[in-house]
Short mmCIF file of C-alpha atoms in Angstrom, two decimals:
data_model
loop_
_atom_site.label_atom_id
_atom_site.label_comp_id
_atom_site.label_asym_id
_atom_site.label_seq_id
_atom_site.Cartn_x
_atom_site.Cartn_y
_atom_site.Cartn_z
CA MET A 638 4.06 -14.34 -17.31
CA SER A 639 0.30 -13.89 -17.34
CA LEU A 640 -1.48 -12.00 -14.60
CA LEU A 641 -3.13 -15.17 -13.33
CA GLU A 642 0.19 -16.94 -12.84
CA GLN A 643 1.49 -13.98 -10.86
CA PHE A 644 -1.64 -13.36 -8.80
CA PRO A 645 -3.42 -16.30 -7.20
CA ARG A 646 -7.17 -16.28 -7.87
CA GLU A 647 -7.90 -17.08 -4.24
CA GLU A 648 -9.30 -14.07 -2.36
CA TYR A 649 -8.31 -13.71 1.29
CA LEU A 650 -9.98 -10.32 1.72
CA LEU A 651 -13.62 -11.29 1.32
CA LYS A 652 -16.16 -9.21 -0.60
CA GLY A 653 -18.91 -7.39 1.23
CA ASN A 654 -16.50 -5.88 3.74
CA ALA A 655 -16.83 -2.44 5.34
CA ALA A 656 -14.05 -0.66 3.40
CA CYS A 657 -15.18 2.53 1.61
CA ALA A 658 -15.76 2.26 -2.14
CA GLY A 659 -12.40 2.64 -3.90
CA CYS A 660 -10.36 2.07 -0.70
CA GLY A 661 -6.61 2.11 -1.46
CA PRO A 662 -5.61 0.21 1.70
CA ALA A 663 -8.17 -2.55 0.95
CA LEU A 664 -6.72 -2.90 -2.56
CA ALA A 665 -3.19 -3.09 -1.13
CA LEU A 666 -4.26 -5.65 1.49
CA ARG A 667 -5.90 -7.78 -1.19
CA TYR A 668 -2.51 -8.04 -2.95
CA VAL A 669 -0.59 -8.52 0.30
CA LEU A 670 -2.77 -11.47 1.34
CA LYS A 671 -2.52 -13.03 -2.12
CA ALA A 672 1.27 -12.84 -1.77
CA LEU A 673 1.26 -14.23 1.79
CA GLY A 674 -1.17 -17.11 1.32
CA PRO A 675 -3.20 -18.96 3.96
CA ARG A 676 -0.44 -19.71 6.49
CA THR A 677 -0.48 -16.17 7.79
CA VAL A 678 -1.43 -14.42 11.01
CA LEU A 679 -2.23 -10.72 10.80
CA VAL A 680 -1.70 -8.38 13.72
CA ILE A 681 -3.81 -5.25 13.31
CA PRO A 682 -3.74 -2.25 15.66
CA ALA A 683 -6.59 0.25 15.82
CA SER A 684 -7.09 1.46 12.24
CA CYS A 685 -9.54 1.42 9.33
CA SER A 686 -8.57 -2.24 8.90
CA SER A 687 -9.98 -3.12 12.33
CA ILE A 688 -13.32 -1.99 10.94
CA ILE A 689 -12.84 -3.68 7.57
CA ALA A 690 -12.20 -6.97 9.41
CA GLY A 691 -15.81 -6.78 10.60
CA ALA A 692 -17.64 -7.50 13.84
CA TYR A 693 -18.16 -10.86 15.55
CA PRO A 694 -19.36 -13.43 14.47
CA LYS A 695 -18.16 -12.51 10.97
CA SER A 696 -14.65 -11.79 9.71
CA ALA A 697 -13.88 -10.33 6.28
CA PHE A 698 -10.39 -11.89 6.33
CA LYS A 699 -9.68 -15.51 5.47
CA VAL A 700 -6.64 -15.54 7.77
CA PRO A 701 -6.54 -15.26 11.59
CA VAL A 702 -6.42 -11.67 12.82
CA TYR A 703 -5.09 -10.51 16.17
CA HIS A 704 -6.69 -7.15 17.02
CA ILE A 705 -4.47 -5.20 19.34
CA ALA A 706 -4.12 -1.76 20.93
CA PHE A 707 -2.62 1.08 18.90
CA ALA A 708 0.89 1.07 20.39
CA ALA A 709 1.27 -2.69 20.78
CA SER A 710 1.28 -4.27 17.32
CA ALA A 711 5.02 -4.79 16.82
CA ALA A 712 5.46 -6.02 20.42
CA THR A 713 2.53 -8.42 19.98
CA ALA A 714 3.94 -9.76 16.71
CA SER A 715 7.31 -10.27 18.45
CA GLY A 716 5.73 -12.47 21.11
CA LEU A 717 3.50 -14.22 18.60
CA VAL A 718 6.34 -15.24 16.29
CA GLU A 719 8.52 -16.47 19.16
CA GLY A 720 5.59 -18.44 20.59
CA LEU A 721 4.77 -20.05 17.25
CA GLU A 722 8.42 -20.93 16.66
CA ALA A 723 8.72 -22.47 20.14
CA GLN A 724 5.80 -24.73 19.23
CA GLY A 725 7.30 -25.54 15.86
CA ILE A 726 4.46 -23.90 13.93
CA GLU A 727 5.47 -22.31 10.63
CA ALA A 728 3.49 -19.21 9.70
CA ASN A 729 3.98 -15.71 8.37
CA VAL A 730 3.52 -13.25 11.22
CA VAL A 731 2.59 -9.95 9.62
CA VAL A 732 1.64 -6.61 11.14
CA TRP A 733 -0.81 -4.61 9.03
CA ALA A 734 -0.94 -1.11 10.49
CA GLY A 735 -1.92 2.36 9.34
CA ASP A 736 0.35 5.37 9.28
CA GLY A 737 -0.89 6.68 12.63
CA GLY A 738 -0.31 3.27 14.21
CA THR A 739 3.16 3.18 12.69
CA VAL A 740 4.86 6.56 12.41
CA ASP A 741 3.25 8.03 15.57
CA ILE A 742 1.73 5.71 18.15
CA GLY A 743 3.36 2.41 17.18
CA LEU A 744 6.87 3.73 16.62
CA GLN A 745 8.56 2.72 19.87
CA GLY A 746 7.20 -0.83 19.70
CA LEU A 747 8.21 -1.01 16.06
CA SER A 748 11.72 0.26 16.80
CA GLY A 749 12.16 -2.29 19.61
CA ALA A 750 10.94 -5.21 17.50
CA ALA A 751 13.25 -4.14 14.66
CA GLU A 752 16.20 -3.88 17.05
CA ARG A 753 15.53 -7.41 18.38
CA ASN A 754 15.22 -8.54 14.75
CA HIS A 755 12.20 -10.82 15.25
CA ASN A 756 11.13 -12.80 12.21
CA VAL A 757 8.19 -10.49 11.46
CA THR A 758 7.02 -8.56 8.40
CA TYR A 759 5.67 -5.16 9.38
CA ILE A 760 3.58 -3.49 6.68
CA CYS A 761 2.47 0.11 7.04
CA TYR A 762 -0.37 1.16 4.76
CA ASP A 763 -0.01 4.90 4.65
CA ASN A 764 -3.07 6.99 3.82
CA GLU A 765 -1.41 10.03 5.35
CA ALA A 766 -3.79 10.79 8.24
CA TYR A 767 -6.02 9.21 10.90
CA MET A 768 -8.78 8.40 8.42
CA ASN A 769 -10.78 6.02 10.60
CA THR A 770 -11.38 8.58 13.35
CA GLY A 771 -12.15 11.52 11.05
CA ILE A 772 -9.13 12.58 8.98
CA GLN A 773 -6.85 14.01 11.68
CA ARG A 774 -3.25 14.84 10.78
CA SER A 775 -0.57 12.21 11.46
CA GLY A 776 3.22 12.31 11.25
CA ALA A 777 2.85 10.90 7.74
CA THR A 778 0.67 13.77 6.47
CA PRO A 779 2.58 15.65 3.76
CA TYR A 780 3.29 19.36 3.76
CA GLY A 781 0.32 21.47 2.67
CA ALA A 782 -2.34 18.76 2.94
CA TRP A 783 -5.71 19.62 4.43
CA THR A 784 -6.96 17.48 7.31
CA THR A 785 -9.64 18.26 9.91
CA THR A 786 -6.88 19.27 12.33
CA THR A 787 -4.89 21.23 9.72
CA PRO A 788 -7.71 23.22 8.09
CA LEU A 789 -5.25 25.67 6.50
CA GLY A 790 -2.86 22.96 5.34
CA ASN A 791 -0.27 20.92 7.22
CA LYS A 792 2.81 22.89 8.24
CA GLY A 793 4.88 19.82 9.14
CA ARG A 794 6.77 17.54 6.82
CA LYS A 795 6.05 13.88 6.11
CA LYS A 796 8.13 11.65 8.38
CA ASP A 797 10.46 9.48 6.31
CA LEU A 798 9.82 6.15 7.99
CA PRO A 799 11.36 3.78 5.41
CA PHE A 800 14.75 5.40 6.00
CA ILE A 801 14.22 5.52 9.78
CA MET A 802 13.66 1.76 9.60
CA ALA A 803 16.68 1.31 7.34
CA ALA A 804 18.76 3.01 10.03
CA HIS A 805 17.82 0.08 12.31
CA ASN A 806 19.97 -2.13 10.03
CA ILE A 807 17.17 -4.66 9.51
CA PRO A 808 17.56 -7.09 6.60
CA TYR A 809 14.79 -5.67 4.41
CA VAL A 810 13.01 -2.35 3.92
CA ALA A 811 10.83 -1.52 0.90
CA THR A 812 8.27 0.97 -0.36
CA ALA A 813 5.35 -0.03 -2.59
CA SER A 814 2.18 1.23 -4.26
CA PRO A 815 -1.14 -0.46 -5.10
CA ALA A 816 -0.82 0.97 -8.63
CA PHE A 817 2.15 -1.37 -9.16
CA PRO A 818 0.80 -4.69 -7.88
CA LYS A 819 3.53 -6.89 -9.38
CA ASP A 820 6.20 -4.88 -7.57
CA LEU A 821 4.14 -4.96 -4.35
CA VAL A 822 3.50 -8.71 -4.49
CA ASN A 823 7.16 -9.43 -5.32
CA LYS A 824 8.31 -7.40 -2.33
CA VAL A 825 5.93 -9.09 0.12
CA ALA A 826 6.90 -12.53 -1.22
CA LYS A 827 10.60 -11.67 -1.04
CA ALA A 828 10.22 -10.49 2.57
CA GLN A 829 8.87 -13.92 3.55
CA LYS A 830 12.06 -15.56 2.31
CA ILE A 831 14.26 -13.33 4.45
CA ARG A 832 14.73 -14.21 8.13
CA GLY A 833 14.55 -11.30 10.56
CA PHE A 834 12.57 -8.08 10.69
CA LYS A 835 11.16 -6.76 7.42
CA TYR A 836 9.48 -3.40 6.91
CA ILE A 837 7.30 -2.50 3.91
CA HIS A 838 5.67 0.93 3.53
CA ILE A 839 2.76 1.23 1.07
CA LEU A 840 1.35 4.61 0.03
CA ALA A 841 -2.38 3.85 -0.18
CA PRO A 842 -4.70 6.62 -1.42
CA CYS A 843 -7.89 7.24 0.57
CA PRO A 844 -10.81 8.73 -1.43
CA THR A 845 -12.58 9.81 1.77
CA GLY A 846 -9.66 11.64 3.36
CA TRP A 847 -7.86 12.84 0.24
CA ARG A 848 -11.12 14.20 -1.18
CA TYR A 849 -11.30 12.66 -4.65
CA ASP A 850 -13.67 10.58 -6.77
CA PRO A 851 -13.11 6.92 -5.70
CA ARG A 852 -12.60 5.84 -9.31
CA LEU A 853 -9.22 7.66 -9.25
CA THR A 854 -7.53 5.58 -6.51
CA VAL A 855 -5.19 3.68 -8.81
CA LYS A 856 -4.57 6.70 -11.04
CA ILE A 857 -3.56 8.83 -8.03
CA ALA A 858 -1.39 6.04 -6.59
CA ARG A 859 0.35 5.81 -9.97
CA LEU A 860 0.85 9.58 -10.20
CA ALA A 861 2.37 9.63 -6.69
CA VAL A 862 5.12 7.39 -8.09
CA MET A 863 5.43 9.01 -11.53
CA THR A 864 5.74 12.55 -10.10
CA GLY A 865 8.53 11.38 -7.78
CA PHE A 866 6.43 12.04 -4.67
CA TRP A 867 6.64 8.34 -3.71
CA PRO A 868 9.82 6.57 -4.90
CA LEU A 869 9.63 2.77 -5.19
CA LEU A 870 12.75 1.36 -3.59
CA GLU A 871 14.14 -1.44 -1.48
CA ILE A 872 16.99 -1.60 0.99
CA GLU A 873 18.18 -5.19 1.23
CA HIS A 874 20.85 -5.85 3.87
CA GLY A 875 21.71 -2.17 3.79
CA ARG A 876 21.93 -1.93 0.01
CA LEU A 877 19.63 0.69 -1.55
CA ARG A 878 18.08 -0.01 -4.93
CA LEU A 879 15.40 1.83 -6.89
CA ASN A 880 12.66 -0.24 -8.54
CA ASN A 881 10.83 0.39 -11.78
CA PRO A 882 9.44 2.83 -12.72
CA SER A 883 11.27 4.95 -10.11
CA THR A 884 14.61 3.77 -11.52
CA ASN A 885 14.11 6.21 -14.39
CA LEU A 886 13.11 9.13 -12.20
CA LEU A 887 16.55 10.11 -10.86
CA ASP A 888 16.52 12.58 -13.74
CA PRO A 889 14.00 15.32 -12.73
CA ALA A 890 13.01 15.81 -16.38
CA ARG A 891 11.55 12.28 -16.44
CA ARG A 892 9.16 12.99 -13.55
CA ARG A 893 5.55 14.02 -14.22
CA PRO A 894 4.72 17.55 -13.02
CA LEU A 895 3.73 17.43 -9.33
CA LYS A 896 0.59 19.46 -10.13
CA GLU A 897 -0.91 16.47 -11.98
CA TYR A 898 -0.88 14.51 -8.72
CA LEU A 899 -2.08 17.35 -6.48
CA GLU A 900 -4.88 18.79 -8.60
CA LEU A 901 -6.91 15.56 -8.47
CA GLN A 902 -7.16 15.77 -4.68
CA GLY A 903 -9.44 18.11 -2.76
CA ARG A 904 -7.07 18.12 0.23
CA TYR A 905 -4.62 20.20 -1.87
CA ARG A 906 -7.23 22.52 -3.40
CA HIS A 907 -6.17 25.54 -1.31
CA LEU A 908 -2.46 25.15 -2.15
CA SER A 909 -0.75 28.41 -3.15
CA GLU A 910 2.05 28.62 -5.72
CA GLU A 911 4.39 29.17 -2.77
CA ASP A 912 3.18 25.96 -1.05
CA LEU A 913 3.62 24.07 -4.30
CA LYS A 914 7.24 25.23 -4.46
CA VAL A 915 7.88 24.08 -0.88
CA LEU A 916 6.47 20.63 -1.62
CA GLN A 917 8.39 20.41 -4.90
CA ARG A 918 11.61 21.37 -3.09
CA GLN A 919 11.02 18.61 -0.51
CA ILE A 920 10.64 16.08 -3.32
CA ASP A 921 13.76 17.34 -5.10
CA GLU A 922 15.70 17.08 -1.84
CA GLN A 923 14.46 13.53 -1.34
CA TRP A 924 15.76 12.55 -4.78
CA ALA A 925 19.05 14.37 -4.29
CA ARG A 926 19.51 12.36 -1.10
CA ILE A 927 18.73 9.08 -2.87
CA LYS A 928 21.17 9.96 -5.64
CA ALA A 929 23.89 10.82 -3.12
CA MET A 930 23.25 7.61 -1.18
CA LEU A 931 23.55 5.51 -4.33
CA ARG A 932 26.84 7.24 -5.18
CA VAL A 933 28.34 6.88 -1.68
CA GLN A 934 27.21 3.25 -1.60
CA GLU A 935 29.11 2.53 -4.81
CA GLU A 936 32.21 4.31 -3.53
CA LEU A 937 32.11 2.37 -0.26
CA GLU A 938 31.71 -0.92 -2.08
CA ASP A 939 34.71 -0.06 -4.29
CA GLN A 940 36.79 0.78 -1.21
CA VAL A 941 35.86 -2.45 0.56
CA GLU A 942 36.73 -4.41 -2.59
CA GLN A 943 40.10 -2.65 -2.90
CA GLY A 944 40.82 -3.24 0.81
CA GLN A 945 40.12 -6.94 0.44
CA GLY A 946 42.35 -7.09 -2.62
CA GLU A 947 45.21 -5.45 -0.74
CA ARG A 948 44.90 -7.74 2.28
CA GLN A 949 44.99 -10.79 0.03
CA ARG A 950 48.27 -9.53 -1.44
CA MET B 269 -14.38 -27.10 27.37
CA VAL B 270 -15.30 -23.46 26.87
CA GLU B 271 -16.12 -22.46 23.31
CA LEU B 272 -14.26 -19.28 22.44
CA PRO B 273 -16.17 -16.58 20.56
CA VAL B 274 -14.06 -16.66 17.40
CA ALA B 275 -15.22 -14.74 14.32
CA ARG B 276 -15.34 -16.87 11.16
CA PRO B 277 -14.42 -15.78 7.62
CA SER B 278 -17.61 -14.70 5.85
CA VAL B 279 -18.52 -13.01 2.61
CA GLY B 280 -20.68 -9.97 3.40
CA ALA B 281 -19.25 -9.18 6.84
CA ALA B 282 -20.70 -5.67 6.34
CA GLY B 283 -23.88 -6.86 4.60
CA LYS B 284 -24.85 -6.59 0.93
CA THR B 285 -22.48 -3.81 -0.02
CA GLY B 286 -23.95 -3.68 -3.53
CA ASN B 287 -26.63 -1.48 -1.94
CA TRP B 288 -24.03 1.29 -1.51
CA ARG B 289 -23.71 1.71 -5.25
CA LEU B 290 -24.83 4.88 -7.03
CA PHE B 291 -23.30 3.96 -10.38
CA LYS B 292 -23.06 0.48 -11.80
CA PRO B 293 -20.11 -0.71 -13.89
CA SER B 294 -21.38 -2.28 -17.09
CA ILE B 295 -18.97 -4.32 -19.23
CA ASP B 296 -19.27 -4.25 -23.01
CA TYR B 297 -18.00 -7.74 -23.83
CA ARG B 298 -17.58 -6.84 -27.51
CA LYS B 299 -14.81 -4.44 -26.49
CA CYS B 300 -13.23 -6.54 -23.69
CA ILE B 301 -9.73 -7.82 -24.52
CA LYS B 302 -9.52 -10.08 -21.41
CA CYS B 303 -6.51 -8.19 -20.04
CA LEU B 304 -7.84 -8.74 -16.49
CA LEU B 305 -6.76 -5.30 -15.27
CA CYS B 306 -10.28 -4.71 -13.89
CA TRP B 307 -9.97 -7.95 -11.94
CA MET B 308 -6.55 -6.97 -10.68
CA TYR B 309 -7.44 -3.42 -9.58
CA CYS B 310 -10.84 -4.14 -7.95
CA PRO B 311 -10.33 -3.31 -4.25
CA ASP B 312 -13.27 -5.52 -3.27
CA GLY B 313 -12.40 -8.58 -5.30
CA VAL B 314 -15.93 -8.71 -6.73
CA ILE B 315 -14.77 -9.47 -10.26
CA SER B 316 -14.35 -13.15 -11.07
CA LEU B 317 -13.39 -14.82 -14.31
CA SER B 318 -15.76 -16.91 -16.40
CA GLY B 319 -14.68 -20.16 -18.04
CA LYS B 320 -13.89 -18.15 -21.17
CA GLY B 321 -11.61 -15.82 -19.17
CA LEU B 322 -14.06 -12.92 -19.25
CA PRO B 323 -14.51 -10.70 -16.19
CA VAL B 324 -17.85 -11.07 -14.39
CA ILE B 325 -18.96 -8.53 -11.77
CA ASP B 326 -20.79 -9.63 -8.61
CA TYR B 327 -23.37 -6.84 -8.27
CA GLU B 328 -24.50 -8.13 -4.89
CA TYR B 329 -21.26 -6.77 -3.41
CA CYS B 330 -19.78 -4.30 -5.98
CA LYS B 331 -19.67 -0.88 -4.27
CA GLY B 332 -19.51 0.99 -7.59
CA CYS B 333 -16.21 2.80 -6.99
CA GLY B 334 -15.50 2.87 -10.73
CA ILE B 335 -11.81 1.97 -10.60
CA CYS B 336 -12.44 -0.82 -13.17
CA ALA B 337 -13.98 1.70 -15.60
CA GLU B 338 -11.13 4.15 -15.03
CA GLU B 339 -8.37 1.56 -15.52
CA CYS B 340 -9.89 -0.37 -18.45
CA PRO B 341 -7.41 0.29 -21.31
CA VAL B 342 -10.06 -0.11 -24.04
CA LYS B 343 -12.90 1.73 -22.24
CA ALA B 344 -15.09 -1.37 -22.23
CA ILE B 345 -16.60 -0.52 -18.84
CA GLU B 346 -19.16 2.25 -18.45
CA MET B 347 -20.56 3.59 -15.17
CA VAL B 348 -24.34 3.68 -15.46
CA LYS B 349 -26.58 5.53 -12.99
CA GLU B 350 -28.46 3.06 -10.76
CA VAL B 351 -31.65 5.02 -10.06
CA GLU B 352 -33.19 8.00 -11.84
CA GLY B 353 -34.39 11.06 -9.95
#
């Protein structure tokens, strides 16, 4: 299939917007909106995207946007989707929130909306800090990363939100990257076909906050996946599956050295060999967990199958 | 009936963002293989396709990030300095 068949030419994120040059979230949003199409309402909490949307009387988005307070996006989307359904209006209700608005401030609203299983797609674009307000650390900032509030490197560990959302037993959870647009667009399109609460987490590099030359946005996003830092996966009705190219990365030897990803970013410049080992260990643990989950999943499925066979007898 | 102050979709919501540019992407059409990766990876959607399927950059809004030059598999895009001195 050619690129043009897969990606509509129509642009819903209009040029001349306020996003920084080389903005990873803007690139991800461009794909997301192409996948969603015009019958979409975006709910955006305080974030870089509130700025990118522009000031009255102009809007940089070709779809309606509901600007809402930091903590309220998932609750707002819940009400919005129920209201639209009550009126018989069909539309994609989609939250587009940053990592701060998702893993920190928006988490309780998000958890509640997921529990009630509203027909909403919640997309977190994760640039791993509060970039819009001046690069302050968030719960999604990885170990070791410099931010203005962690000048010696972050001591905490990146919160694993995709799996926290999976633990809510919602019908669909996925991770994505703007370096793999086909995968990203497929996941957003798939989410629209599933009824209930869907959660998609996109790792979106930020040249301003990650301290790199803006031309490297896609390269860095790709390396995040290829080094195993950011596995591409989906959890559909509780079933975990890796997506290409992460499918091949269960074997550590197939992963690119983590250094290749880190050395391009100024926020990791101060990292000691010891720090590098800590971060590498966290990534290895993450993969060991994924591997174990895949194995247990298979065993459970076998057991259920056997149980059904025995009952039928 | 009260008219609500609703913002309307507009190109250039933040002005002529081409003014931000320090380096300008310049496409060598003799090298271009029409793979469209530059079009796909442009975060600003300033690359459109000509009738012949060639990428065309809108310099009025291109911010000059250089992702197109970085991702071009045949190195057909060069970043050229905008102003000397």
